[in-house]
Amino acid sequence: SFSVKGTSAHNVFASFDIFKGKAALSLNPVLPTFTKLESGNLVVSRRGVVMLKFTPAIGERRYDWEKKQVFALSATEVGSLISLGPKDSCEFFHDPSMKSSNAGQVRKSLSIKCHADGTGYLVSLTVVNNLLKTKENFIVPVTAAEFAVMKTACSFALPHIMGWDRLMSNMPSGVGRQQS
Amino acid sequence: SFSVKGTSAHNVFASFDIFKGKAALSLNPVLPTFTKLESGNLVVSRRGVVMLKFTPAIGERRYDWEKKQVFALSATEVGSLISLGPKDSCEFFHDPSMKSSNAGQVRKSLSIKCHADGTGYLVSLTVVNNLLKTKENFIVPVTAAEFAVMKTACSFALPHIMGWDRLMSNMPSGVGRQQS
Amino acid sequence: SFSVKGTSAHNVFASFDIFKGKAALSLNPVLPTFTKLESGNLVVSRRGVVMLKFTPAIGERRYDWEKKQVFALSATEVGSLISLGPKDSCEFFHDPSMKSSNAGQVRKSLSIKCHADGTGYLVSLTVVNNLLKTKENFIVPVTAAEFAVMKTACSFALPHIMGWDRLMSNMPSGVGRQQS
Amino acid sequence: SFSVKGTSAHNVFASFDIFKGKAALSLNPVLPTFTKLESGNLVVSRRGVVMLKFTPAIGERRYDWEKKQVFALSATEVGSLISLGPKDSCEFFHDPSMKSSNAGQVRKSLSIKCHADGTGYLVSLTVVNNLLKTKENFIVPVTAAEFAVMKTACSFALPHIMGWDRLMSNMPSGVGRQQS
């Protein structure tokens, strides 16, 4: 089996950050990885996601990045987010240890709950860890304008995390002759 | 007549897959091909499509890829799909042997039917083959979130299958002097 | 004064064509041209447009391309088109000889008129030429699906005909050191 | 500390201009700048904006560019603008001297106010300068079609001013072998 490796030596950090009183919420897209088959064709080996990162506040405009928790939105969960109306809510559940011996020990739930008056959302993450006997909770109020940025940025990112931009950039760039 | 050939030796596989109990539905864009005219200009010779692939289930999360059937959405059919509201339905009919001696022998119909409560769609393909005396039927329930991914991905793909991204990427990149 | 010249020797033809009984309607974007200032900066010298081309039918699925008439939509007119609801109509007037001695002699009017039931539009072009004493009229019925393609393709094209994609592709690609 | 420097020696000017009787309004995106960390990674050092420029009229279709005033929309303010419905209004307040000793001395407020009939907006900028004892006011009526261009262009620009297009273009382009 083969793997596609990047030629660029560096990463780029350009998350969209929402800093609020009790916690901060950061979004950034994570691209898919491709595997090269014997045939020379490329196939997606790990799907891309939009990563949500929650960080608790420990003072005025200060956040404890060591205590962050992440939630990785799949393409379909991004589909839910970008089709959410101002009066809609949604909730997703993840088990980071799914299919391992620790399955069910850690449960993450992300909730996006609209305000009754349609002026924004409460975005919250709950992480229950039965192994460590911990329960963490993060709440970030998101305004309608901030959510519009999230929707537009996620709509832009969606074809990229699906790998569809690769299908496009793979277009013929050379022009050859061919008899007919 | 001339033809544009790609410089890249490999294909990229990044379909959007919806695996359900009775069948799986996969979408991927297929780019147009261009022909080079004597003048040096390029003209679209075969239009691009968004390809839908249906595969029957043969067990729990197992699908028989040998029995797949495809349905190629044209730009205008993609236009129908992306403008479909939560309470709208549509149906397309294709004859893969159109304009040949077998015209009318195989009939394919794709139906996208909304749930009455607007929570998703039933996407089904029927293939009637009078030559083989067969009739195949595939049904895939698609949630609102999955359909939002289909719409966003198809909206992204549409200008590409039309070849309009080529018009764009063909922009002047060099800068020359010109007397005025 | 300087001018930006393309490095690519060929044009790309990828219009979106709607063939109907009495006439055909073709759309394709035309990119802006840039002029290089003494400072080395580039400024848009001619704004891009979305070109509409109407061609009369002269038999079954045959069109007389010699008798075509064009109508160039500006960025703001494209803005009208892409914000048109299913029950909205609009009309634009152009004078191709504006600001010349023939001003007012040729009048072009483009009308996009919705069907009462919201199922599509009648797109028509009228060209009155007082010099040649002619009046031409083209009518193309456009379905909701075809109009969805027009809207999506024009939304994709809009930032390109405005030259905003150039602002983007002009991003720093090199990485240098700088003391602070 | 390191800084990313562009390789291109020239800037590109392609603003979207709305010329009206009392003032002109011009929009153009300004990209973010990146800083290179010791690790080789890139991080956004200055966020991008969509710049609004107001210029007073001094005669028929003549504007005094020396008297222009600017207002830089952040990503979240762009989010407000692109989610504005035909019957919605919004207002933003900026202090260009925020966090300096002159804080509060200059106040800028941008207002986007819908017409009661939903046919467009009044966009106005007020700049009160307590140091210079001046108060300037610019009013530009914007039609629904012009606002549609502003929304589409700003939606296109948003991922770019956030730096998300850099995350995307940083995709692996080389293909290497890797043992598994």
XYZ file of C-alpha atoms in Angstrom:
720
model
C 0.000 0.000 0.000
C 1.093 3.526 -0.773
C 0.360 6.870 0.716
C 0.228 10.405 -0.597
C 2.654 12.673 1.181
C 2.548 16.428 1.055
C 5.356 18.430 -0.422
C 4.808 21.370 1.877
C 6.793 21.185 5.077
C 4.543 23.445 7.100
C 1.001 23.610 8.374
C -1.241 26.632 8.198
C -3.259 27.776 11.218
C -6.251 29.922 10.386
C -9.042 28.827 12.679
C -12.217 30.857 13.107
C -12.322 31.696 16.817
C -15.311 32.736 18.920
C -14.143 33.961 22.331
C -16.867 34.139 24.954
C -17.059 34.462 28.748
C -16.946 30.787 29.790
C -15.237 29.144 26.824
C -13.834 29.656 23.339
C -14.924 27.780 20.204
C -12.518 27.377 17.271
C -13.302 25.860 13.865
C -10.875 24.654 11.243
C -11.106 22.228 8.343
C -8.971 19.073 8.213
C -8.399 17.735 4.702
C -8.772 14.081 3.713
C -5.752 11.883 3.123
C -5.367 9.787 -0.011
C -3.813 6.374 -0.595
C -2.239 5.412 -3.907
C -3.415 2.083 -5.297
C -1.214 -0.308 -7.313
C -3.019 0.979 -10.412
C -1.700 4.445 -9.757
C -5.154 5.722 -8.843
C -5.744 7.696 -5.669
C -8.478 6.817 -3.205
C -9.538 8.670 -0.053
C -8.123 6.755 2.917
C -9.240 9.043 5.724
C -12.160 11.399 5.241
C -11.744 15.076 6.041
C -13.639 16.809 8.846
C -14.392 20.245 10.233
C -12.774 20.242 13.672
C -14.470 22.074 16.539
C -12.241 22.893 19.505
C -13.638 24.027 22.866
C -11.373 25.673 25.462
C -12.445 26.753 28.984
C -11.920 30.347 30.163
C -9.655 30.864 33.197
C -9.981 34.633 33.538
C -10.861 37.650 31.478
C -10.061 36.843 27.871
C -7.693 34.061 29.018
C -8.245 30.405 28.065
C -6.598 27.175 29.217
C -5.552 25.523 25.944
C -4.301 22.423 27.822
C -7.883 21.611 28.813
C -9.305 21.759 25.283
C -11.724 19.157 23.926
C -12.368 18.512 20.219
C -15.331 17.283 18.179
C -14.780 16.317 14.535
C -17.767 16.998 12.245
C -18.157 14.545 9.349
C -19.365 15.669 5.914
C -22.943 14.692 6.801
C -22.784 16.517 10.151
C -21.479 19.575 8.287
C -24.511 19.092 6.017
C -26.743 19.338 9.103
C -24.999 22.482 10.321
C -25.182 24.371 7.005
C -28.872 23.536 6.509
C -29.853 24.626 10.017
C -32.515 27.355 9.971
C -32.692 30.150 12.589
C -35.353 28.181 14.514
C -33.671 24.742 14.179
C -31.548 22.777 16.641
C -29.455 19.618 16.282
C -27.366 17.242 18.363
C -24.574 14.799 17.466
C -23.087 11.932 19.501
C -19.566 10.559 19.082
C -17.702 7.710 20.731
C -13.972 8.322 20.135
C -13.208 4.694 21.153
C -15.804 3.142 18.855
C -14.851 -0.369 17.683
C -12.063 -0.616 20.309
C -12.123 -2.370 23.705
C -12.917 0.979 25.334
C -16.089 1.463 23.272
C -18.756 3.253 25.274
C -16.368 4.492 27.955
C -16.127 8.030 26.562
C -19.189 9.788 25.221
C -19.144 13.168 23.492
C -22.269 15.073 22.597
C -22.424 18.313 20.654
C -25.587 20.363 20.841
C -26.506 23.360 18.680
C -29.637 24.878 20.165
C -31.361 27.923 18.684
C -32.545 30.828 20.801
C -36.342 31.026 20.810
C -36.235 34.428 19.074
C -33.957 33.223 16.256
C -31.100 35.587 17.196
C -28.437 32.931 17.603
C -27.519 29.572 19.128
C -26.062 27.959 22.224
C -23.307 25.580 21.118
C -22.302 23.153 23.841
C -20.071 20.114 24.158
C -20.370 17.506 26.906
C -17.636 14.907 27.390
C -18.351 12.068 29.821
C -15.336 9.870 30.534
C -16.209 6.758 32.564
C -12.556 5.674 32.720
C -11.398 8.930 34.330
C -14.736 9.475 36.104
C -14.928 12.985 34.629
C -17.652 15.043 33.022
C -16.768 18.235 31.201
C -19.140 20.790 29.776
C -18.461 23.755 27.497
C -21.026 26.364 26.498
C -20.451 29.029 23.851
C -23.232 31.435 22.843
C -22.993 32.084 19.088
C -24.650 35.121 17.471
C -26.540 34.914 14.169
C -23.642 36.754 12.460
C -21.023 34.367 13.889
C -23.175 31.404 12.822
C -23.432 32.881 9.305
C -19.632 32.851 9.166
C -19.622 29.231 10.384
C -22.164 28.226 7.706
C -20.404 30.048 4.849
C -16.970 28.760 5.861
C -18.290 25.194 6.297
C -20.070 25.328 2.896
C -16.757 26.416 1.352
C -14.880 23.661 3.206
C -17.359 20.825 2.512
C -16.258 19.899 -1.058
C -12.652 20.108 0.150
C -13.077 17.752 3.127
C -14.914 15.372 0.749
C -11.919 15.460 -1.605
C -14.030 16.763 -4.512
C -11.616 19.628 -5.141
C -9.008 16.987 -5.982
C -11.312 15.538 -8.623
C -11.432 19.015 -10.087
C -7.782 20.001 -9.861
C -6.934 16.707 -11.549
C -8.213 18.113 -14.847
C -6.210 17.683 -18.026
C -3.735 20.526 -18.210
C -1.779 19.373 -21.230
C -3.067 19.403 -24.762
C -2.103 16.520 -27.023
C -3.038 15.385 -30.512
C -5.237 12.395 -31.051
C -6.400 10.925 -34.320
C -10.111 10.505 -34.886
C -9.703 16.815 -35.013
C -7.691 17.027 -31.826
C -8.321 16.038 -28.283
C -7.180 17.298 -24.904
C -5.348 14.649 -22.936
C -4.583 14.831 -19.260
C -1.053 14.930 -17.977
C -1.878 13.125 -14.786
C -1.533 9.374 -14.997
C -3.933 8.591 -12.204
C -7.580 9.000 -11.324
C -8.886 10.213 -7.997
C -11.723 8.409 -6.225
C -13.593 10.492 -3.695
C -17.249 9.634 -4.035
C -19.827 10.687 -1.460
C -21.339 7.407 -0.230
C -24.656 6.834 1.519
C -24.840 3.287 2.864
C -28.320 2.127 3.778
C -30.037 -1.183 4.525
C -31.132 -2.242 1.021
C -28.685 -0.352 -1.196
C -25.860 2.180 -1.290
C -25.864 5.445 -3.264
C -22.572 7.026 -4.381
C -22.130 10.390 -6.087
C -19.115 11.683 -7.943
C -18.560 14.364 -10.581
C -17.257 13.496 -14.048
C -15.526 16.372 -15.811
C -16.158 17.383 -19.436
C -13.671 16.590 -22.164
C -12.395 19.205 -24.589
C -11.467 19.025 -28.264
C -8.878 21.284 -29.806
C -9.979 23.016 -33.003
C -7.642 23.848 -35.912
C -7.666 27.438 -34.626
C -6.100 26.317 -31.376
C -9.291 27.009 -29.455
C -10.766 24.430 -27.114
C -14.396 23.380 -27.269
C -16.308 21.021 -24.964
C -16.683 17.698 -26.806
C -18.416 15.701 -24.068
C -20.319 17.437 -21.319
C -19.584 16.588 -17.700
C -22.103 14.910 -15.391
C -22.671 14.043 -11.754
C -22.714 10.251 -11.682
C -25.055 8.444 -9.307
C -24.191 4.817 -8.590
C -26.633 2.428 -6.903
C -25.424 -0.880 -5.408
C -27.639 -3.547 -3.811
C -26.946 -4.789 -0.249
C -26.129 -8.495 0.151
C -25.802 -8.600 3.938
C -25.093 -6.319 6.846
C -23.010 -3.423 5.525
C -21.966 -5.549 2.520
C -22.801 -4.521 -1.049
C -22.516 -6.314 -4.411
C -20.515 -3.852 -6.535
C -20.851 -6.132 -9.596
C -24.593 -5.450 -9.652
C -24.312 -1.681 -9.626
C -26.380 0.563 -11.900
C -25.505 4.149 -12.784
C -27.478 7.273 -13.679
C -25.632 10.294 -15.088
C -27.156 13.661 -14.148
C -26.743 16.395 -16.772
C -26.134 20.027 -15.809
C -29.866 20.771 -16.067
C -30.784 17.729 -13.952
C -28.219 18.876 -11.372
C -30.029 22.239 -11.533
C -33.266 20.447 -10.602
C -31.622 18.633 -7.710
C -29.985 21.711 -6.150
C -33.186 23.777 -6.371
C -35.336 21.077 -4.769
C -37.109 22.338 -1.640
C -37.822 20.095 1.388
C -41.388 19.505 0.132
C -40.464 19.020 -3.555
C -40.021 15.848 -5.617
C -38.668 15.209 -9.104
C -38.182 12.387 -11.590
C -35.840 11.909 -14.548
C -35.981 9.394 -17.420
C -32.968 8.205 -19.425
C -32.615 5.870 -22.375
C -28.955 4.759 -22.511
C -29.435 3.482 -26.063
C -31.057 6.642 -27.382
C -30.424 7.230 -31.102
C -29.152 3.637 -31.562
C -31.003 0.596 -32.907
C -31.751 -0.461 -29.328
C -33.558 2.783 -28.524
C -36.398 2.195 -26.089
C -35.174 -1.243 -25.009
C -33.665 -0.064 -21.724
C -35.418 2.522 -19.610
C -33.948 4.094 -16.497
C -35.941 6.305 -14.163
C -34.582 8.158 -11.172
C -37.049 9.418 -8.591
C -36.326 11.811 -5.718
C -39.406 11.873 -3.524
C -39.688 14.018 -0.385
C -41.060 12.673 2.886
C -44.365 14.346 3.735
C -42.828 15.909 6.857
C -39.852 17.405 5.001
C -37.281 15.346 6.920
C -35.629 13.772 3.895
C -36.151 11.956 0.604
C -36.525 8.513 -0.927
C -34.097 8.259 -3.846
C -34.853 5.315 -6.123
C -33.652 4.023 -9.462
C -35.612 1.648 -11.678
C -33.927 -0.036 -14.653
C -36.187 -1.937 -17.062
C -34.276 -3.938 -19.672
C -36.536 -5.424 -22.362
C -33.623 -7.216 -24.055
C -32.629 -9.119 -20.896
C -36.229 -9.212 -19.587
C -35.049 -7.766 -16.272
C -36.321 -5.083 -13.931
C -34.119 -3.799 -11.172
C -35.091 -1.438 -8.390
C -32.903 0.366 -5.839
C -34.228 2.430 -2.939
C -32.044 4.595 -0.699
C -33.581 6.761 2.039
C -31.641 10.032 2.258
C -31.806 12.262 5.353
C -32.101 16.056 5.152
C -28.452 16.340 6.282
C -27.242 13.887 3.625
C -29.273 15.735 0.980
C -27.715 19.036 2.134
C -24.300 17.493 1.410
C -25.543 16.339 -2.020
C -26.844 19.833 -2.822
C -23.706 21.665 -1.650
C -21.372 19.231 -3.403
C -23.444 19.359 -6.624
C -23.539 23.189 -6.523
C -19.743 23.158 -6.200
C -19.433 20.632 -9.037
C -21.891 22.293 -11.454
C -19.583 25.008 -12.914
C -16.870 22.349 -13.215
C -18.982 19.826 -15.145
C -20.067 22.726 -17.402
C -16.395 23.554 -18.053
C -16.778 27.111 -16.696
C -13.821 26.676 -14.350
C -11.665 26.249 -17.472
C -12.864 29.598 -18.765
C -11.674 31.048 -15.483
C -8.361 29.279 -15.084
C -7.520 30.332 -18.621
C -6.979 33.893 -17.389
C -3.965 35.875 -18.472
C -1.126 35.102 -16.092
C 1.637 36.945 -17.863
C 2.009 40.686 -17.952
C 3.236 42.323 -21.128
C 3.716 45.866 -22.337
C 1.501 47.394 -24.948
C 1.703 50.831 -26.465
C -1.317 53.072 -26.316
C -0.013 52.750 -20.273
C 0.437 49.014 -20.152
C -1.799 46.074 -20.721
C -1.996 42.539 -19.354
C -1.697 39.953 -22.076
C -2.544 36.307 -21.684
C 0.055 33.631 -22.027
C -2.391 31.061 -23.317
C -2.734 31.032 -27.069
C -6.213 29.544 -27.170
C -9.731 30.343 -26.053
C -12.053 27.915 -24.315
C -15.680 27.523 -25.445
C -17.973 26.073 -22.829
C -21.241 27.947 -23.094
C -24.402 26.761 -21.362
C -26.894 26.245 -24.196
C -30.673 26.106 -24.010
C -32.112 24.911 -27.321
C -35.807 25.581 -27.785
C -38.295 25.616 -30.654
C -37.981 29.214 -31.863
C -34.508 30.170 -30.644
C -31.466 29.072 -28.660
C -29.998 30.904 -25.661
C -26.308 30.513 -24.790
C -24.523 31.904 -21.721
C -20.823 32.307 -21.168
C -18.697 34.487 -18.912
C -16.244 37.023 -20.328
C -13.393 37.917 -17.966
C -12.231 41.460 -17.234
C -9.040 42.829 -18.713
C -6.385 44.522 -16.607
C -4.041 47.418 -17.321
C -0.645 47.729 -15.705
C 0.069 51.126 -14.146
C 3.523 52.765 -14.019
C 3.671 51.675 -10.366
C 3.464 48.050 -11.410
C -0.029 47.719 -9.987
C -2.833 46.198 -12.030
C -6.194 47.873 -12.446
C -9.318 46.580 -14.186
C -9.534 48.336 -17.554
C -12.619 46.597 -18.956
C -15.128 44.960 -16.660
C -16.145 41.373 -17.263
C -19.681 40.358 -18.246
C -21.893 37.314 -18.632
C -22.705 37.213 -22.326
C -26.145 36.055 -23.469
C -26.393 34.957 -27.093
C -29.735 34.468 -28.859
C -29.942 32.535 -32.134
C -33.093 32.012 -34.221
C -34.253 28.500 -35.205
C -34.423 27.723 -38.929
C -35.766 24.175 -38.712
C -35.906 21.284 -36.300
C -32.953 21.602 -33.954
C -31.181 23.823 -36.509
C -30.176 27.416 -35.707
C -28.868 30.253 -37.873
C -25.703 31.374 -36.018
C -25.169 34.220 -38.505
C -28.306 35.909 -37.215
C -27.342 35.842 -33.553
C -27.757 38.823 -31.234
C -25.912 39.301 -27.944
C -26.664 41.024 -24.643
C -23.842 41.545 -22.122
C -24.933 41.412 -18.474
C -22.922 43.650 -16.128
C -22.058 42.569 -12.570
C -25.113 44.428 -11.224
C -27.406 42.874 -13.843
C -26.009 39.459 -12.891
C -26.876 40.442 -9.301
C -30.487 40.983 -10.429
C -30.608 37.632 -12.182
C -29.213 35.577 -9.289
C -31.549 37.201 -6.742
C -34.654 36.665 -8.870
C -37.301 34.636 -7.029
C -39.647 32.181 -8.810
C -42.382 34.865 -8.912
C -40.095 37.770 -9.910
C -39.468 39.370 -13.298
C -36.927 41.911 -14.511
C -36.000 43.881 -17.607
C -32.772 45.525 -18.768
C -32.176 48.124 -21.503
C -28.906 48.609 -23.382
C -27.790 51.045 -26.041
C -24.733 49.540 -27.769
C -23.903 52.946 -29.293
C -24.162 54.883 -26.046
C -21.909 57.958 -25.957
C -21.290 57.744 -29.729
C -22.925 59.711 -32.531
C -25.307 56.804 -33.091
C -26.624 56.914 -29.529
C -30.284 55.964 -29.380
C -30.337 54.409 -32.856
C -30.157 50.799 -31.612
C -32.107 49.730 -28.561
C -31.818 46.307 -26.948
C -34.139 45.130 -24.208
C -33.832 41.874 -22.311
C -36.863 40.642 -20.413
C -36.962 37.784 -17.901
C -40.602 37.161 -17.087
C -41.751 34.507 -14.628
C -44.626 32.117 -15.376
C -47.580 32.812 -13.074
C -47.220 29.368 -11.483
C -43.513 29.764 -10.706
C -42.459 26.885 -12.976
C -40.017 28.875 -15.106
C -39.445 32.026 -17.136
C -39.806 33.504 -20.608
C -36.482 35.070 -21.566
C -36.760 37.394 -24.546
C -34.535 39.849 -26.358
C -35.801 42.655 -28.595
C -33.385 44.561 -30.820
C -34.736 47.663 -32.553
C -32.328 49.161 -35.091
C -33.477 52.537 -36.454
C -30.533 52.741 -38.854
C -31.368 49.451 -40.562
C -35.120 49.837 -39.920
C -35.203 46.352 -38.374
C -36.792 44.866 -35.287
C -35.771 41.434 -34.126
C -37.341 39.422 -31.354
C -36.137 36.195 -29.696
C -38.139 34.193 -27.164
C -36.723 31.276 -25.189
C -38.821 29.517 -22.526
C -36.534 28.529 -19.623
C -37.554 25.865 -17.104
C -36.983 26.252 -13.350
C -34.176 23.667 -13.569
C -32.473 25.467 -16.449
C -32.787 28.751 -14.563
C -31.231 27.109 -11.478
C -28.213 26.240 -13.642
C -28.089 29.841 -14.918
C -28.203 31.194 -11.334
C -25.576 28.798 -9.960
C -23.242 29.318 -12.922
C -23.687 33.112 -12.776
C -23.058 33.130 -8.989
C -19.835 31.196 -9.635
C -18.868 33.568 -12.449
C -19.691 36.839 -10.644
C -16.512 37.201 -8.523
C -14.502 36.246 -11.625
C -16.053 38.862 -13.940
C -15.484 41.411 -11.129
C -11.803 40.411 -11.019
C -12.001 39.433 -7.321
C -10.446 36.040 -8.028
C -7.327 37.930 -9.111
C -7.176 39.652 -5.751
C -7.186 36.207 -4.218
C -4.731 34.402 -6.456
C -2.330 37.277 -5.884
C -1.691 35.999 -2.343
C 1.813 35.714 -0.999
C 3.196 32.353 -2.063
C 6.771 32.816 -0.926
C 7.894 32.832 2.664
C 10.603 35.269 3.696
C 12.216 36.352 6.953
C 11.553 39.713 8.461
C 12.991 41.200 11.618
C 10.635 42.441 14.272
C 9.483 36.252 14.501
C 9.052 35.693 10.792
C 6.708 37.053 8.225
C 5.288 35.786 4.957
C 6.145 38.047 2.060
C 4.493 37.959 -1.320
C 6.416 37.091 -4.440
C 4.300 39.264 -6.644
C 5.548 42.802 -6.947
C 2.222 44.368 -7.811
C -1.180 44.911 -6.314
C -4.458 44.298 -8.111
C -7.271 46.852 -7.993
C -10.698 45.462 -8.746
C -13.099 47.138 -6.365
C -16.863 46.923 -6.808
C -17.984 50.541 -7.160
C -21.442 51.997 -6.624
C -21.557 55.595 -7.857
C -24.501 57.609 -6.608
C -25.499 61.275 -6.418
C -23.995 62.286 -3.067
C -21.236 59.703 -2.602
C -19.601 56.580 -4.024
C -19.192 53.272 -2.189
C -16.358 50.881 -3.136
C -15.795 47.373 -1.790
C -12.663 45.267 -1.988
C -11.293 42.364 0.007
C -8.017 42.621 1.922
C -6.306 39.290 2.539
C -4.866 38.187 5.878
C -1.140 38.160 6.521
C 0.660 35.138 7.920
C 3.616 34.831 10.286
C 6.005 31.883 10.166
C 6.658 30.230 13.506
C 9.998 28.650 14.504
C 8.377 25.278 13.774
C 7.906 26.260 10.167
C 4.148 26.477 10.578
C 2.215 29.505 9.389
C -0.229 31.348 11.588
C -2.530 34.252 10.691
C -0.967 37.425 12.129
C -3.454 39.984 10.814
C -6.970 38.958 9.864
C -8.351 39.883 6.485
C -11.261 42.277 6.003
C -13.672 43.525 3.365
C -12.851 47.208 3.026
C -15.667 49.704 2.389
C -14.581 53.075 1.008
C -16.907 56.107 0.922
C -16.085 59.124 -1.247
C -18.115 62.369 -1.407
C -19.428 63.673 -4.745
C -18.181 67.106 -5.863
C -20.173 67.405 -9.072
C -21.910 65.257 -11.633
C -20.194 61.866 -11.605
C -17.098 63.444 -9.984
C -15.841 62.355 -6.567
C -13.188 63.771 -4.230
C -10.952 60.756 -3.514
C -8.855 62.816 -1.064
C -11.836 63.030 1.270
C -12.533 59.310 1.394
C -13.287 57.457 4.620
C -12.922 53.679 5.088
C -14.633 51.064 7.235
C -13.070 47.589 7.513
C -15.600 44.759 7.924
C -14.357 41.814 9.997
C -15.311 38.218 9.149
C -18.194 38.349 11.630
C -19.444 41.675 10.268
C -19.296 40.170 6.766
C -21.358 37.319 8.252
C -23.988 39.884 9.290
C -24.022 41.484 5.857
C -24.415 38.237 3.874
C -27.214 36.980 6.122
C -29.187 40.218 5.909
C -32.704 39.655 4.582
C -34.552 42.219 2.399
C -36.385 43.532 5.494
C -33.348 43.497 7.857
C -31.058 46.309 8.975
C -27.784 46.354 10.919
C -25.266 48.778 12.370
C -21.594 48.450 13.303
C -19.394 50.703 15.475
C -15.623 50.993 15.171
C -13.025 52.942 17.112
C -9.886 53.156 14.939
C -7.842 54.235 17.987
C -9.061 51.432 20.250
C -6.480 50.420 22.889
C -4.401 53.563 22.212
C -4.287 56.845 24.149
C -6.738 58.328 21.632
C -9.381 55.680 22.332
C -12.865 57.107 22.032
C -11.776 60.242 20.175
C -12.845 58.989 16.735
C -16.058 57.060 16.328
C -17.164 55.426 13.080
C -20.596 53.942 12.605
C -21.780 52.053 9.560
C -25.510 51.611 9.065
C -27.223 49.354 6.528
C -30.915 50.188 6.629
C -33.502 48.428 4.477
C -36.189 50.299 2.567
C -39.618 49.511 3.983
C -40.673 47.875 0.712
C -37.639 45.579 0.540
C -36.345 47.121 -2.703
C -32.898 48.031 -1.387
C -30.904 49.669 1.383
C -29.471 52.971 2.554
C -25.811 52.419 3.423
C -24.355 55.253 5.459
C -21.115 55.978 7.286
C -20.743 58.569 10.046
C -17.286 59.565 11.274
C -17.128 61.761 14.379
C -13.645 63.054 15.171
C -13.423 64.813 18.548
C -9.768 65.712 18.004
C -10.446 67.568 14.751
C -13.945 68.605 15.854
C -15.359 67.186 12.614
C -18.364 65.090 11.731
C -18.649 63.534 8.300
C -21.588 61.696 6.871
C -21.864 59.633 3.658
C -25.103 58.168 2.308
C -25.275 55.725 -0.613
C -28.597 54.210 -1.695
C -27.986 50.601 -2.786
C -30.477 48.728 -4.981
C -31.460 45.108 -4.333
C -29.403 44.060 -7.388
C -26.322 45.947 -6.185
C -26.737 44.427 -2.732
C -26.981 40.958 -4.311
C -23.583 41.592 -5.900
C -22.221 42.734 -2.514
C -23.553 39.582 -0.808
C -22.277 37.176 -3.476
C -18.867 38.845 -3.662
C -18.566 38.959 0.155
C -19.596 35.275 0.441
C -16.862 34.448 -2.080
C -14.343 36.599 -0.207
C -15.169 35.379 3.329
C -13.175 32.091 3.340
C -10.288 33.999 1.736
C -10.162 36.805 4.333
C -10.323 34.063 7.018
C -7.309 32.357 5.419
C -9.238 29.099 4.852
C -8.256 28.997 1.190
C -4.643 28.669 2.389
C -5.583 25.601 4.399
C -6.966 24.178 1.192
C -4.233 25.097 -1.261
C -1.730 23.596 1.175
C -2.906 20.118 0.146
C -0.390 17.407 -0.630
C 0.531 17.743 -4.263
C 3.320 15.200 -4.422
C 2.842 11.476 -4.282
C 5.360 9.408 -2.356
C 5.653 5.794 -1.306
C 5.245 4.743 2.266
C 5.525 1.273 3.727
C 2.646 -0.027 5.761
